[in-house]
Coordinates of C-alpha atoms in Angstrom, one line a residue:
X5 CA -0.1 0.4 0.3
X6 CA 1.0 3.3 -0.9
X7 CA 1.4 6.4 1.1
X8 CA 0.2 8.7 -0.1
X9 CA -3.7 8.9 -2.9
X10 CA -3.4 10.8 -6.3
X11 CA -6.8 12.2 -7.6
X12 CA -6.1 14.4 -11.5
X13 CA -7.3 17.5 -11.4
X14 CA -7.7 19.6 -14.3
X15 CA -4.7 17.1 -15.0
X16 CA -3.6 18.2 -11.5
X17 CA -2.3 15.1 -8.9
X18 CA -2.7 15.2 -5.8
X19 CA -0.7 13.6 -3.9
X20 CA -2.7 13.9 -0.7
X21 CA -0.7 12.8 1.8
X22 CA 3.1 13.3 1.0
X23 CA 3.1 16.9 0.2
X24 CA 2.9 20.1 1.9
X25 CA -0.7 21.2 2.2
X26 CA 0.0 24.7 2.0
X27 CA 2.1 24.1 -1.7
X28 CA -0.9 21.5 -3.1
X29 CA -3.3 25.3 -1.8
X30 CA -1.0 27.2 -4.1
X31 CA -0.5 25.2 -6.9
X32 CA -4.6 24.9 -7.3
X33 CA -5.4 28.2 -6.1
X34 CA -3.3 29.2 -9.2
X35 CA -6.0 26.8 -11.7
X36 CA -9.0 28.5 -9.8
X37 CA -7.1 32.4 -10.5
X38 CA -8.4 34.6 -13.4
X39 CA -11.3 34.0 -16.0
X40 CA -10.1 30.8 -17.0
X41 CA -10.4 29.6 -13.5
X42 CA -13.5 31.1 -13.1
X43 CA -15.1 29.6 -16.3
X44 CA -14.3 26.7 -15.2
X45 CA -15.7 26.7 -11.7
X46 CA -18.8 27.3 -13.3
X47 CA -18.8 24.5 -15.8
X48 CA -17.8 22.0 -13.2
X49 CA -21.2 23.8 -10.9
X50 CA -23.2 23.1 -13.9
X51 CA -22.5 19.7 -14.6
X52 CA -23.2 19.0 -10.6
X53 CA -26.4 20.4 -10.8
X54 CA -27.1 18.1 -14.2
X55 CA -25.9 15.2 -12.1
X56 CA -28.1 16.2 -9.0
X57 CA -30.6 16.9 -11.5
X58 CA -30.6 13.5 -13.7
X59 CA -30.7 11.7 -10.4
X60 CA -34.1 13.3 -8.6
X61 CA -35.1 12.8 -12.2
X62 CA -34.3 8.7 -12.4
X63 CA -35.7 8.6 -8.4
X64 CA -39.2 9.9 -9.8
X65 CA -39.6 8.1 -12.4
X66 CA -38.3 4.9 -10.8
X67 CA -42.0 3.5 -10.2
X68 CA -43.0 4.4 -13.1
X69 CA -45.2 1.4 -14.5
X70 CA -45.8 0.9 -18.4
X71 CA -48.2 -1.2 -20.4
X72 CA -49.3 -2.6 -23.5
X73 CA -47.5 -4.9 -26.3
X74 CA -44.9 -1.9 -26.8
X75 CA -44.0 -0.8 -23.5
X76 CA -41.1 -2.8 -20.4
X77 CA -37.9 -4.5 -21.0
X78 CA -34.4 -3.5 -20.3
X79 CA -34.5 -1.4 -23.7
X80 CA -36.9 0.8 -21.4
X81 CA -34.3 0.9 -18.3
X82 CA -32.1 1.7 -20.2
X83 CA -33.9 4.8 -22.9
X84 CA -35.5 6.2 -19.4
X85 CA -32.3 6.5 -18.5
X86 CA -30.6 8.3 -21.6
X87 CA -34.0 10.5 -21.5
X88 CA -33.6 11.6 -18.0
X89 CA -30.6 12.9 -18.5
X90 CA -31.8 15.3 -21.6
X91 CA -34.2 15.8 -19.7
X92 CA -31.5 17.4 -16.8
X93 CA -29.9 18.6 -20.0
X94 CA -32.6 20.5 -21.2
X95 CA -33.5 22.3 -17.3
X96 CA -29.4 22.8 -16.5
X97 CA -29.5 24.8 -19.8
X98 CA -33.0 27.1 -19.5
X99 CA -31.3 28.3 -15.7
X100 CA -32.1 24.9 -13.7
X101 CA -33.1 25.1 -10.6
X102 CA -30.7 27.9 -8.6
X103 CA -28.3 24.7 -7.7
X104 CA -24.8 26.0 -10.5
X105 CA -25.5 29.2 -8.2
X106 CA -25.0 28.3 -4.9
X107 CA -22.5 25.3 -5.9
X108 CA -20.7 28.1 -7.9
X109 CA -20.2 31.1 -4.8
X110 CA -19.0 28.1 -3.1
X111 CA -16.1 26.9 -5.3
X112 CA -14.5 30.6 -5.1
X113 CA -15.5 31.4 -1.8
X114 CA -13.1 28.0 -0.8
X115 CA -10.4 29.0 -2.8
X116 CA -10.4 32.8 -1.9
X117 CA -9.5 31.1 2.1

């Protein structure tokens, strides 16, 4: 077993248990500061909201049963999952539910500490 955990973040590997925390914070701050970092933070926040909406829609539609000769089966389960992902994308593109804005503000706030 190794004495560190590596996670890729924008092409940057974080050696969590080995590296100095202050040095890691400086490296991450350099990635987030400026317009490109804020754009990346916004993109991540929107992806998080999209994922949240997709999961919420999955749970909402999990109990829906279909009738008739063309309903049900494995194909419909896959299709329904893809449809829920597209619905989530549409909701997020039209302004979402406000979750991305809150996540974006928190990302920026955490990076300023």
